XYZ file of N, CA, C and O in Angstrom:
860
model
N 77.882 156.546 96.612
C 77.974 155.777 95.436
C 76.853 155.850 94.467
O 76.862 155.439 93.306
N 75.588 156.032 95.104
C 74.354 156.168 94.332
C 74.811 157.502 93.263
O 74.139 157.433 92.205
N 75.298 158.239 93.677
C 75.628 159.464 93.009
C 77.074 159.503 91.974
O 76.944 159.724 91.047
N 78.082 158.840 92.758
C 79.256 158.525 92.116
C 79.361 157.670 90.937
O 79.995 158.054 89.948
N 78.547 156.729 91.106
C 78.536 155.764 90.003
C 77.813 156.330 88.523
O 78.648 156.274 87.564
N 76.854 157.175 88.423
C 76.475 157.635 87.083
C 77.250 158.677 86.844
O 77.585 158.926 85.795
N 77.831 159.563 87.562
C 78.635 160.385 87.353
C 80.026 160.057 86.616
O 80.621 160.569 85.743
N 80.481 158.934 87.154
C 81.747 158.502 86.927
C 81.446 157.777 85.424
O 82.423 157.860 84.436
N 80.319 157.279 85.236
C 80.030 156.709 83.800
C 80.065 157.623 82.932
O 80.414 157.296 81.799
N 79.144 158.615 83.080
C 79.023 159.999 82.323
C 80.507 160.365 81.827
O 80.655 160.975 80.621
N 81.342 160.536 82.821
C 82.638 161.184 82.552
C 83.344 160.072 81.636
O 84.086 160.635 80.774
N 83.328 158.977 81.833
C 84.211 158.065 81.073
C 83.598 158.022 79.635
O 84.452 158.012 78.799
N 82.100 157.900 79.376
C 81.673 157.879 78.152
C 82.081 159.428 77.453
O 82.386 159.297 76.211
N 82.049 160.313 77.939
C 82.783 161.704 77.549
C 84.176 161.414 77.083
O 84.640 162.146 75.993
N 84.892 160.833 77.887
C 86.366 160.716 77.637
C 86.711 159.788 76.388
O 87.522 160.161 75.592
N 85.617 158.859 76.376
C 85.782 158.005 74.993
C 85.213 158.650 73.758
O 85.914 158.467 72.801
N 84.154 159.302 73.862
C 83.783 159.860 72.760
C 83.881 161.525 72.315
O 83.548 162.011 71.330
N 84.300 162.089 73.482
C 84.574 163.630 73.449
C 83.317 164.245 73.075
O 83.286 165.388 72.386
N 82.363 163.977 73.654
C 80.925 164.525 73.530
C 80.655 165.450 74.700
O 81.044 165.290 75.781
N 79.835 166.501 74.630
C 79.536 167.437 75.593
C 78.703 166.495 76.624
O 77.992 165.787 76.513
N 78.774 167.196 77.977
C 77.993 166.525 79.136
C 76.674 166.231 78.918
O 75.984 164.970 79.129
N 75.652 167.202 78.699
C 74.242 167.005 78.419
C 74.189 166.037 77.281
O 73.107 165.282 77.470
N 75.003 166.080 76.245
C 74.506 165.124 74.960
C 74.805 163.650 75.553
O 74.019 162.776 75.150
N 75.707 163.617 76.144
C 76.273 162.087 76.577
C 75.216 161.613 77.585
O 74.747 160.484 77.708
N 74.645 162.585 78.549
C 73.752 162.144 79.334
C 72.713 161.621 78.851
O 71.914 160.551 79.053
N 72.077 162.464 77.861
C 70.832 162.437 77.213
C 70.912 160.887 76.384
O 69.733 160.067 76.415
N 72.016 160.721 75.639
C 72.068 159.385 75.035
C 71.890 158.231 75.754
O 71.348 157.223 75.307
N 72.551 158.529 76.895
C 72.769 157.128 77.784
C 71.278 156.860 78.279
O 70.617 155.794 78.152
N 70.569 157.888 78.832
C 69.173 157.812 79.338
C 68.319 157.100 78.302
O 67.263 156.389 78.493
N 68.445 157.868 77.060
C 67.691 157.288 76.016
C 67.856 155.813 75.305
O 67.329 155.514 74.351
N 69.068 155.456 75.715
C 69.671 154.307 75.018
C 69.978 154.362 73.510
O 70.183 153.358 72.835
N 70.473 155.666 73.303
C 71.128 155.740 72.014
C 72.554 156.045 72.162
O 73.058 156.864 71.345
N 73.204 155.298 72.830
C 74.626 155.615 73.211
C 75.256 155.026 71.750
O 76.491 155.640 71.540
N 74.825 154.307 70.844
C 75.555 153.766 69.608
C 75.448 155.038 68.451
O 76.208 154.938 67.722
N 74.595 156.171 69.054
C 74.701 157.495 67.919
C 75.807 158.243 68.570
O 76.180 159.121 67.720
N 76.533 158.016 69.585
C 77.506 159.022 70.013
C 78.593 158.596 68.978
O 79.062 157.700 68.579
N 79.577 159.758 68.667
C 80.725 159.530 67.941
C 81.679 158.520 68.418
O 81.949 158.634 69.615
N 82.274 157.693 67.540
C 83.156 156.795 68.058
C 82.814 155.556 68.511
O 83.503 154.672 68.919
N 81.307 155.427 68.941
C 80.838 154.094 69.502
C 80.743 152.971 68.332
O 79.943 153.239 67.342
N 81.394 151.798 68.613
C 81.393 150.909 67.844
C 80.222 149.573 67.687
O 80.268 149.092 66.891
N 79.874 149.754 68.930
C 78.334 148.841 69.081
C 77.284 149.443 69.615
O 77.528 150.139 70.560
N 76.135 148.974 69.189
C 74.855 149.554 69.694
C 74.594 148.976 71.117
O 74.831 147.819 71.432
N 73.723 149.626 72.019
C 73.399 149.194 73.344
C 72.242 148.556 73.268
O 71.078 149.274 72.823
N 72.241 147.151 73.373
C 70.912 146.630 73.077
C 70.057 146.435 74.423
O 69.971 145.378 75.174
N 69.757 147.677 74.920
C 68.735 147.862 75.790
C 67.495 148.372 75.535
O 67.375 149.353 74.694
N 66.263 147.848 76.064
C 64.919 148.397 75.815
C 65.028 149.864 76.165
O 65.434 150.197 77.355
N 64.252 150.712 75.651
C 64.431 152.124 75.833
C 63.959 152.434 77.318
O 64.431 153.341 77.912
N 62.775 151.791 77.704
C 62.331 151.887 79.172
C 63.377 151.582 80.179
O 63.081 152.033 81.414
N 64.248 150.716 79.844
C 65.174 150.390 80.822
C 66.566 151.116 80.681
O 67.567 150.777 81.450
N 66.609 151.895 79.685
C 67.838 152.630 79.347
C 68.434 153.356 80.691
O 69.556 153.451 80.807
N 67.881 154.098 81.466
C 68.224 154.798 82.463
C 69.167 153.887 83.559
O 69.960 154.278 84.352
N 68.898 152.555 83.480
C 69.511 151.791 84.409
C 71.065 151.556 83.980
O 71.996 151.203 84.776
N 71.274 152.122 82.702
C 72.796 152.142 82.392
C 73.570 152.858 83.284
O 74.703 152.923 83.214
N 72.939 154.020 83.613
C 73.637 155.068 84.483
C 74.289 154.244 85.665
O 75.291 154.641 86.371
N 73.856 153.079 86.196
C 74.042 152.333 87.271
C 74.997 151.125 87.009
O 75.149 150.442 87.806
N 75.452 150.968 85.716
C 76.253 150.076 85.332
C 77.425 150.023 86.100
O 78.407 151.204 86.140
N 77.973 148.820 86.770
C 79.122 148.942 87.493
C 78.887 149.429 89.022
O 80.072 149.876 89.683
N 77.771 149.621 89.449
C 77.412 149.929 90.777
C 78.012 149.146 91.963
O 78.843 149.614 92.935
N 77.988 147.987 91.697
C 78.503 146.740 92.568
C 79.995 146.991 92.713
O 80.576 147.224 93.922
N 80.805 146.990 91.860
C 82.312 147.272 91.988
C 82.623 148.667 92.492
O 83.562 148.931 93.216
N 81.779 149.733 92.309
C 81.988 151.025 92.660
C 81.904 150.922 94.161
O 82.593 151.706 94.946
N 80.844 150.331 94.759
C 80.698 150.099 96.148
C 81.812 149.471 96.953
O 82.382 150.055 97.888
N 82.255 148.296 96.285
C 83.529 147.755 96.745
C 84.684 148.510 96.899
O 85.488 148.559 97.897
N 84.968 149.152 95.676
C 86.239 150.200 95.447
C 86.071 151.044 96.650
O 87.122 151.324 97.529
N 85.000 151.916 96.795
C 84.980 152.871 97.857
C 84.902 152.295 99.112
O 85.296 153.188 100.114
N 84.571 151.061 99.575
C 84.547 150.550 100.892
C 85.974 150.402 101.277
O 86.411 150.795 102.586
N 86.836 149.844 100.463
C 88.320 149.748 100.734
C 88.924 151.025 100.626
O 89.698 151.251 101.570
N 88.557 151.977 99.760
C 89.173 153.383 100.038
C 88.764 154.239 101.137
O 89.747 154.485 101.976
N 87.522 153.888 101.485
C 87.213 154.733 102.845
C 87.654 154.116 104.253
O 88.188 154.726 104.954
N 87.624 153.034 104.103
C 88.302 151.861 105.174
C 89.788 152.316 105.341
O 90.093 152.289 106.574
N 90.613 152.247 104.474
C 92.220 152.600 104.337
C 92.175 154.202 104.872
O 93.284 154.363 105.796
N 91.516 155.148 104.513
C 91.804 156.308 104.669
C 91.147 156.821 106.229
O 91.901 157.540 106.963
N 89.950 156.302 106.538
C 89.476 156.875 107.737
C 89.442 156.003 108.951
O 89.091 156.221 109.889
N 89.822 154.634 108.596
C 89.972 153.545 109.294
C 91.268 153.225 109.839
O 91.772 153.141 111.150
N 92.002 152.521 108.867
C 93.402 151.931 109.261
C 94.464 153.239 109.485
O 94.978 153.245 110.534
N 94.438 154.308 108.748
C 95.226 155.281 108.860
C 95.215 156.065 110.294
O 96.211 156.176 110.971
N 94.019 156.484 110.811
C 93.937 157.135 111.983
C 94.530 156.175 113.139
O 95.332 156.638 114.122
N 94.257 154.893 113.235
C 94.656 153.943 114.098
C 96.005 153.601 114.168
O 96.634 153.793 115.134
N 96.525 153.352 112.815
C 97.971 153.287 112.842
C 98.882 154.404 113.392
O 99.827 154.527 113.911
N 98.351 155.747 113.058
C 98.865 156.951 113.328
C 98.997 156.840 114.891
O 100.018 157.393 115.614
N 97.859 156.729 115.614
C 98.054 156.697 117.291
C 98.922 155.622 117.561
O 99.617 155.946 118.501
N 98.849 154.497 116.936
C 99.742 153.430 117.485
C 101.136 153.844 117.158
O 102.028 153.670 118.300
N 101.685 154.465 116.289
C 103.090 154.722 115.836
C 103.742 155.934 116.920
O 104.668 155.950 117.581
N 102.478 156.883 117.146
C 102.958 157.820 118.237
C 103.073 157.380 119.583
O 103.917 157.770 120.464
N 102.356 156.464 119.989
C 102.351 155.683 121.336
C 103.706 155.080 121.451
O 104.190 154.718 122.497
N 103.918 154.419 120.323
C 105.277 153.618 120.311
C 106.423 154.364 120.281
O 107.633 153.887 120.393
N 106.325 155.782 120.208
C 107.336 156.605 119.860
C 108.509 156.157 119.144
O 109.697 156.255 119.466
N 108.168 155.791 117.900
C 109.186 155.380 116.826
C 110.088 156.383 116.236
O 110.939 156.356 115.562
N 109.424 157.562 116.171
C 110.084 158.818 115.537
C 110.785 159.853 116.418
O 110.687 161.032 116.126
N 110.904 159.316 117.635
C 111.620 160.204 118.585
C 110.640 160.953 119.674
O 109.667 160.242 120.143
N 110.941 162.032 120.222
C 110.254 162.635 121.211
C 108.654 163.070 120.751
O 108.891 164.068 119.843
N 107.747 162.539 121.078
C 106.488 162.764 120.506
C 105.824 163.672 121.312
O 104.852 163.381 122.171
N 106.019 164.927 120.954
C 105.233 165.921 121.883
C 104.287 166.597 120.829
O 103.399 167.511 121.183
N 104.215 166.011 119.585
C 103.252 166.895 118.671
C 101.763 166.263 118.871
O 100.811 167.243 118.544
N 101.382 165.340 119.649
C 100.215 165.208 119.957
C 99.467 166.031 120.905
O 98.407 166.456 120.909
N 100.206 166.991 121.636
C 99.681 167.787 122.756
C 100.161 169.279 121.885
O 99.965 170.237 122.533
N 100.638 169.258 120.851
C 101.229 170.672 120.179
C 102.196 171.481 120.784
O 102.369 172.592 120.523
N 103.117 170.631 121.300
C 104.120 171.182 122.234
C 105.451 171.329 121.273
O 106.057 170.204 121.224
N 105.951 172.196 120.922
C 107.175 172.441 120.089
C 107.293 172.119 118.673
O 106.675 171.091 118.317
N 108.237 172.480 118.112
C 108.225 172.276 116.673
C 108.787 171.000 116.327
O 108.232 170.052 115.376
N 109.779 170.462 117.170
C 110.172 169.104 116.926
C 109.064 167.964 117.140
O 109.159 166.945 116.294
N 108.335 168.111 118.183
C 107.326 167.266 118.686
C 106.083 167.233 117.380
O 105.731 166.088 117.064
N 106.046 168.364 116.906
C 105.205 168.295 115.675
C 105.615 167.760 114.424
O 104.937 167.134 113.863
N 106.836 167.870 114.371
C 107.521 167.037 113.015
C 107.633 165.569 113.264
O 107.209 164.832 112.302
N 107.575 165.187 114.726
C 107.454 163.676 114.905
C 106.158 163.305 114.799
O 106.041 162.306 114.087
N 105.147 163.959 115.030
C 103.831 163.531 114.800
C 103.623 163.383 113.511
O 102.666 162.568 112.793
N 104.048 164.342 112.709
C 103.943 164.376 111.176
C 104.359 163.344 110.488
O 103.791 162.622 109.654
N 105.610 162.814 111.174
C 106.319 161.624 110.565
C 105.412 160.397 110.749
O 105.222 159.599 109.964
N 104.879 160.400 112.010
C 104.029 159.216 112.257
C 102.674 159.126 111.344
O 102.292 158.134 110.905
N 102.268 160.244 110.923
C 101.046 160.444 110.269
C 101.395 160.209 108.810
O 100.752 159.431 108.060
N 102.521 160.437 108.315
C 103.281 160.203 106.852
C 103.412 158.716 106.923
O 102.746 158.050 105.791
N 104.000 158.114 107.787
C 104.075 156.703 107.744
C 102.707 155.881 107.677
O 102.568 154.788 106.899
N 101.774 156.390 108.632
C 100.546 155.837 108.644
C 99.922 155.936 107.341
O 99.117 154.882 106.967
N 99.987 156.951 106.736
C 99.230 157.325 105.504
C 99.579 156.298 104.353
O 98.936 155.835 103.630
N 101.119 156.058 104.465
C 101.638 155.064 103.517
C 101.087 153.597 103.714
O 100.792 153.035 102.560
N 100.956 153.459 104.846
C 100.384 151.967 105.163
C 98.895 151.882 104.966
O 98.456 151.004 104.193
N 98.265 152.811 105.301
C 96.757 153.120 105.144
C 96.282 153.137 103.560
O 95.428 152.441 102.869
N 97.119 154.041 103.050
C 96.814 154.257 101.613
C 97.130 153.103 100.648
O 96.500 152.997 99.803
N 98.216 152.354 100.923
C 98.703 151.173 100.103
C 97.620 150.110 100.352
O 97.578 149.330 99.267
N 97.469 149.783 101.580
C 96.441 148.649 101.808
C 94.901 149.026 101.233
O 94.500 148.216 100.638
N 94.647 150.360 101.227
C 93.461 150.772 100.482
C 93.572 150.538 98.894
O 92.609 149.794 98.644
N 94.690 150.831 98.576
C 94.771 150.613 97.107
C 94.883 149.299 96.788
O 94.222 148.644 95.618
N 95.562 148.501 97.512
C 95.474 146.926 97.192
C 94.242 146.451 97.125
O 93.877 145.497 96.169
N 93.235 146.773 97.990
C 92.137 146.176 97.912
C 90.937 146.935 96.985
O 90.254 145.973 96.348
N 91.070 148.102 96.698
C 90.269 148.698 95.974
C 90.502 148.849 94.357
O 89.598 149.020 93.640
N 91.775 148.594 93.995
C 92.179 149.060 92.814
C 91.440 147.811 91.758
O 91.170 148.431 90.783
N 91.544 146.641 91.969
C 90.971 145.808 91.177
C 89.508 146.168 90.861
O 88.702 145.890 89.792
N 88.782 146.589 92.038
C 87.348 146.960 91.764
C 87.075 148.130 90.887
O 86.261 148.349 89.975
N 88.260 148.978 91.075
C 88.299 150.070 90.213
C 88.413 150.002 88.743
O 87.728 150.467 87.850
N 89.260 148.979 88.458
C 89.673 148.434 86.972
C 88.203 147.879 86.520
O 87.894 148.104 85.442
N 87.549 147.103 87.315
C 86.319 146.294 86.756
C 85.324 147.532 86.581
O 84.623 147.316 85.449
N 84.940 148.256 87.348
C 83.999 149.521 87.155
C 84.290 150.162 86.168
O 83.547 150.291 85.174
N 85.660 150.668 85.850
C 85.825 151.359 84.577
C 85.649 150.637 83.413
O 85.128 151.202 82.292
N 85.936 149.269 83.351
C 85.784 148.612 82.323
C 84.595 148.391 81.728
O 83.920 148.425 80.889
N 83.496 148.256 83.128
C 82.169 148.084 82.520
C 81.543 149.288 81.884
O 80.704 149.226 81.144
N 81.928 150.412 82.591
C 81.196 151.601 82.353
C 81.788 152.093 80.953
O 81.217 153.037 80.140
N 83.080 151.580 80.560
C 83.472 151.938 79.058
C 82.798 151.027 78.204
O 82.969 151.342 76.786
N 82.330 149.915 78.376
C 81.509 148.840 77.422
C 80.098 148.783 77.848
O 79.940 147.756 78.387
N 79.439 149.779 77.689
C 77.997 150.044 78.057
C 77.195 148.701 77.494
O 76.170 148.424 78.343
N 77.428 148.473 76.136
C 76.746 147.373 75.629
C 76.937 145.994 76.133
O 76.448 145.004 75.887
N 77.983 145.937 76.932
C 78.481 144.474 77.237
C 79.059 143.583 76.346
O 78.983 142.343 76.348
N 79.510 144.053 75.221
C 79.773 143.600 73.797
C 81.117 142.758 74.225
O 81.440 141.823 73.620
N 82.144 143.552 74.633
C 83.498 143.191 74.741
C 83.790 142.361 75.960
O 84.563 141.559 76.056
N 83.017 143.079 77.072
C 83.490 142.371 78.600
C 82.209 141.780 79.276
O 82.477 141.402 80.250
N 81.115 141.493 78.430
C 80.118 140.999 79.122
C 79.304 142.018 80.170
O 79.763 143.197 80.233
N 78.081 141.565 80.452
C 77.125 142.341 81.149
C 77.412 142.437 82.834
O 76.953 143.303 83.307
N 77.798 141.345 83.221
C 77.909 141.277 84.790
C 79.365 141.563 85.327
O 80.334 141.233 84.325
N 79.620 141.933 86.544
C 81.067 141.946 87.218
C 81.784 140.604 86.842
O 83.125 140.756 86.521
N 81.213 139.588 87.017
C 82.093 138.173 87.011
C 82.442 138.159 85.469
O 83.495 137.622 85.086
N 81.262 138.384 84.433
C 81.627 138.189 83.260
C 83.059 139.163 82.669
O 83.852 138.831 82.106
N 82.949 140.346 83.287
C 83.796 141.379 82.947
C 85.084 140.820 83.588
O 86.213 141.147 82.973
N 85.203 140.673 84.927
C 86.577 140.081 85.347
C 87.139 138.959 84.737
O 88.447 138.721 84.580
N 86.213 138.044 84.216
C 86.918 136.777 83.498
C 87.335 137.232 82.319
O 88.541 136.739 81.910
N 86.725 138.296 81.505
C 87.165 138.627 80.305
C 88.623 139.392 80.351
O 89.652 139.352 79.628
N 88.690 140.298 81.383
C 89.834 140.861 81.625
C 91.148 139.985 81.967
O 92.232 139.978 81.435
N 90.670 138.914 82.851
C 91.936 137.926 83.181
C 92.262 137.052 81.984
O 93.465 136.782 81.680
N 91.236 136.706 81.114
C 91.464 135.919 79.884
C 92.208 136.810 78.994
O 93.182 136.168 78.335
N 92.033 138.031 78.725
C 92.743 138.775 77.870
C 94.199 139.419 78.344
O 95.104 139.441 77.315
N 94.219 139.632 79.533
C 95.457 140.342 80.011
C 96.255 139.598 81.267
O 97.192 140.032 81.619
N 95.490 138.463 81.746
C 96.085 137.772 82.954
C 95.637 138.529 83.966
O 94.784 139.412 83.999
N 96.021 138.104 85.503
C 95.793 138.566 86.505
C 96.350 139.748 86.679
O 95.525 140.899 87.370
N 97.389 140.028 86.144
C 97.564 141.459 86.248
C 96.970 142.448 85.767
O 97.293 143.773 86.024
N 96.115 142.190 84.899
C 95.400 142.957 84.202
C 94.332 143.919 85.166
O 93.810 145.096 84.996
N 94.128 143.285 86.187
C 93.235 143.699 87.288
C 93.955 144.806 88.298
O 93.345 145.524 88.896
N 95.267 144.890 88.121
C 96.096 145.758 88.855
C 96.566 146.835 87.864
O 97.638 147.565 88.261
N 96.298 146.916 86.814
C 96.790 147.801 85.758
C 96.782 149.137 86.424
O 95.560 149.631 86.636
N 97.753 149.999 86.330
C 97.966 151.381 86.596
C 97.862 151.503 88.198
O 97.586 152.583 88.868
N 98.212 150.436 89.018
C 98.202 150.449 90.423
C 99.054 151.400 91.206
O 98.801 152.297 92.069
N 100.341 151.511 90.415
C 101.245 152.456 91.114
C 100.773 153.799 90.990
O 100.835 154.521 92.332
N 100.243 154.383 89.983
C 99.732 155.648 89.853
C 98.643 155.953 91.151
O 98.597 156.909 91.577
N 97.737 155.088 91.111
C 96.558 155.178 91.874
C 97.103 155.194 93.381
O 96.334 155.875 94.325
N 97.957 154.434 93.493
C 98.544 154.145 95.048
C 98.897 155.508 95.609
O 98.739 155.707 96.460
N 100.157 156.147 94.481
C 100.511 157.406 94.884
C 99.384 158.329 95.072
O 99.678 159.284 96.154
N 98.455 158.177 94.491
C 97.399 159.492 94.637
C 96.725 159.263 95.838
O 96.328 160.077 96.643
N 96.454 157.796 96.362
C 95.710 157.602 97.486
C 96.555 157.909 98.567
O 96.145 158.468 99.746
N 97.753 157.729 98.637
C 98.721 157.866 99.590
C 98.867 159.495 100.046
O 98.534 159.815 101.128
N 98.784 160.196 98.970
C 98.854 161.586 99.168
C 97.626 162.066 99.551
O 97.618 163.191 100.669
N 96.456 161.703 99.211
C 95.231 162.136 99.601
C 94.868 161.688 101.043
O 94.360 162.705 101.895
N 95.342 160.534 101.493
C 95.355 159.838 102.849
C 96.032 160.832 103.849
O 95.576 161.108 104.890
N 97.165 161.080 103.340
C 98.013 162.033 104.219
C 97.496 163.466 104.475
O 97.489 163.944 105.761
N 97.046 164.064 103.387
C 96.406 165.244 103.653
C 94.907 165.190 104.409
O 94.702 166.154 105.291
N 94.251 164.167 104.488
C 92.962 164.094 105.085
C 93.329 163.886 106.733
O 92.837 164.203 107.487
N 94.373 162.832 106.752
C 94.893 162.632 108.058
C 95.342 163.683 108.771
O 95.244 163.923 110.165
N 96.145 164.534 108.169
C 96.729 165.851 108.768
C 95.593 166.630 109.185
O 95.602 167.311 110.316
N 94.575 166.709 108.363
C 93.433 167.875 108.834
C 92.673 167.214 109.875
O 92.210 168.013 110.770
N 92.588 165.837 109.867
C 91.913 165.170 111.015
C 92.715 165.576 112.358
O 92.107 165.481 113.464
N 94.057 165.557 112.051
C 94.839 165.628 113.324
C 95.086 167.112 113.784
O 95.075 167.376 115.041
N 95.162 168.182 112.817
C 95.475 169.685 113.167
C 94.411 170.436 113.388
O 94.337 171.303 114.054
N 93.309 170.237 112.440
C 92.150 171.276 112.615
C 91.496 171.447 113.878
O 91.419 172.302 114.472
N 91.248 170.251 114.478
C 90.730 170.246 115.814
C 91.685 170.851 116.774
O 91.225 171.730 117.612
N 93.082 170.545 116.698
C 93.860 171.464 117.504
C 93.936 173.036 117.486
O 93.889 173.866 118.391
N 93.843 173.191 116.349
C 93.945 174.805 115.903
C 92.752 175.505 116.375
O 92.750 176.523 116.768
N 91.480 174.739 116.272
C 90.192 175.347 116.741
C 89.953 175.287 118.182
O 88.880 175.632 118.707
N 90.864 174.576 118.741
C 90.699 174.162 120.292
C 89.890 173.096 120.660
O 89.068 172.981 121.764
N 89.417 172.317 119.688
C 88.670 171.067 119.922
C 89.477 169.879 120.313
O 90.891 170.089 120.176
N 89.132 168.911 120.684
C 89.752 167.809 121.237
C 89.727 166.725 120.148
O 88.734 166.360 119.876
N 90.662 166.288 119.449
C 90.702 165.417 118.201
C 90.328 164.263 118.679
O 90.812 163.713 119.705
N 89.347 163.602 118.112
C 88.932 162.073 118.492
C 90.045 161.087 118.314
O 90.808 161.048 117.607
N 90.076 160.290 119.410
C 91.161 159.374 119.418
C 90.342 157.969 118.979
O 89.433 157.486 119.277
N 91.142 157.295 117.780
C 90.652 156.247 117.287
C 90.307 155.118 118.332
O 91.192 154.842 119.427
N 89.060 154.358 118.169
C 88.867 153.013 119.258
C 89.982 152.136 119.130
O 90.475 151.823 118.215
N 90.145 151.372 120.078
C 91.237 150.298 120.309
C 92.553 150.650 120.506
O 93.509 150.172 120.431
N 92.791 152.172 120.600
C 94.174 152.558 120.856
C 94.433 152.896 122.250
O 95.813 153.318 122.552
N 93.533 152.792 123.179
C 93.962 153.215 124.688
C 94.687 152.036 125.203
O 94.305 150.670 124.917
N 95.622 152.125 126.116
C 96.192 150.904 126.615
C 95.464 150.405 127.507
O 94.417 150.881 128.181
N 95.862 149.031 128.116
C 95.141 148.174 129.038
C 95.086 148.921 130.436
O 94.046 148.799 131.089
N 96.151 149.707 130.783
C 96.137 150.115 132.088
C 94.975 151.507 132.162
O 94.335 151.600 133.377
N 94.869 152.089 131.269
C 93.898 153.170 131.277
C 92.222 152.457 131.352
O 91.615 152.931 132.120
N 92.230 151.350 130.642
C 91.070 150.817 130.787
C 90.779 150.197 132.069
O 89.523 150.223 132.687
N 91.823 149.868 132.725
C 91.452 149.050 134.092
C 91.249 150.253 135.017
O 90.622 150.011 136.028
N 91.791 151.375 134.878
C 91.725 152.370 135.773
C 90.199 153.030 135.570
O 89.333 153.228 136.698
N 89.492 153.051 134.420
C 88.252 153.490 134.234
C 87.279 152.290 134.880
O 86.257 152.729 135.267
N 87.888 151.115 134.636
C 86.760 150.016 135.090
C 86.687 150.055 136.762
O 85.448 149.828 137.346
N 87.780 150.416 137.302
C 88.054 150.485 138.784
C 87.320 151.515 139.329
O 86.409 151.530 140.431
N 87.037 152.855 138.740
C 86.474 153.994 138.963
C 84.950 153.815 138.849
O 84.137 154.440 139.656
C-alpha cells in the first residue's frame, strides 16, 4: 500500500488532466497541482509538506486491499476445500489429479468458491475504493474535504449511500475473475510441479485431528 497509494494517485491525476507521468509527479511533489491543465482549484498545502499529497487516501487504500486480499487468499481457498470435501459437484477426483471428470469437478468448486470469495471481497472493499478514488481526485479537499470521514460524508450527502457502491457490479466481476485465476494457479501449479498444494487451515475434519492427537 505504501507503493500502491502514490502510484494510483498519480494515475488518477493523469487521467483527470491528461498530463505526462513525470510532469504530474513533479507538480504533486512541488505542490503546484493547480498549474496542471484542467485543475479548477489550487492545492493549499505548504511547499515543504507537498510530498505528503502522494499519500492522500492511504487509509482507505489499506482498508480496500485488506478486504481484497482477505477474500482472494483467505475466503476462497477455504471455501474451495470445503466444497470439494462436501462433494457437491459429483465425483471429486480433481484434488488428486485423477481423470478429466474429476479435474472438471474440482474446477467447478474453484469457480463457485471464487464467486463467493470475490463477491464478499468486493462488498467489503468497494466503498473504500470509491472513497480512496474520490480523495485522490480532489487533492485540495475543496469538494470532498481533507479527511476520509469528510469525504464519505460528502459522498453520502451528494449521492446517498448508493454513492459508496457506484460501479460495484463491474469491480465485482473483475475481482471474481481475478480470484478464479489466482485460485486455479494456487491449486494447479503445485500439482504440475510435483509439489503438495498447501491445505487451508481449518479444513481438516475432526476425525483426522483425533488421529493425530492419539498418535
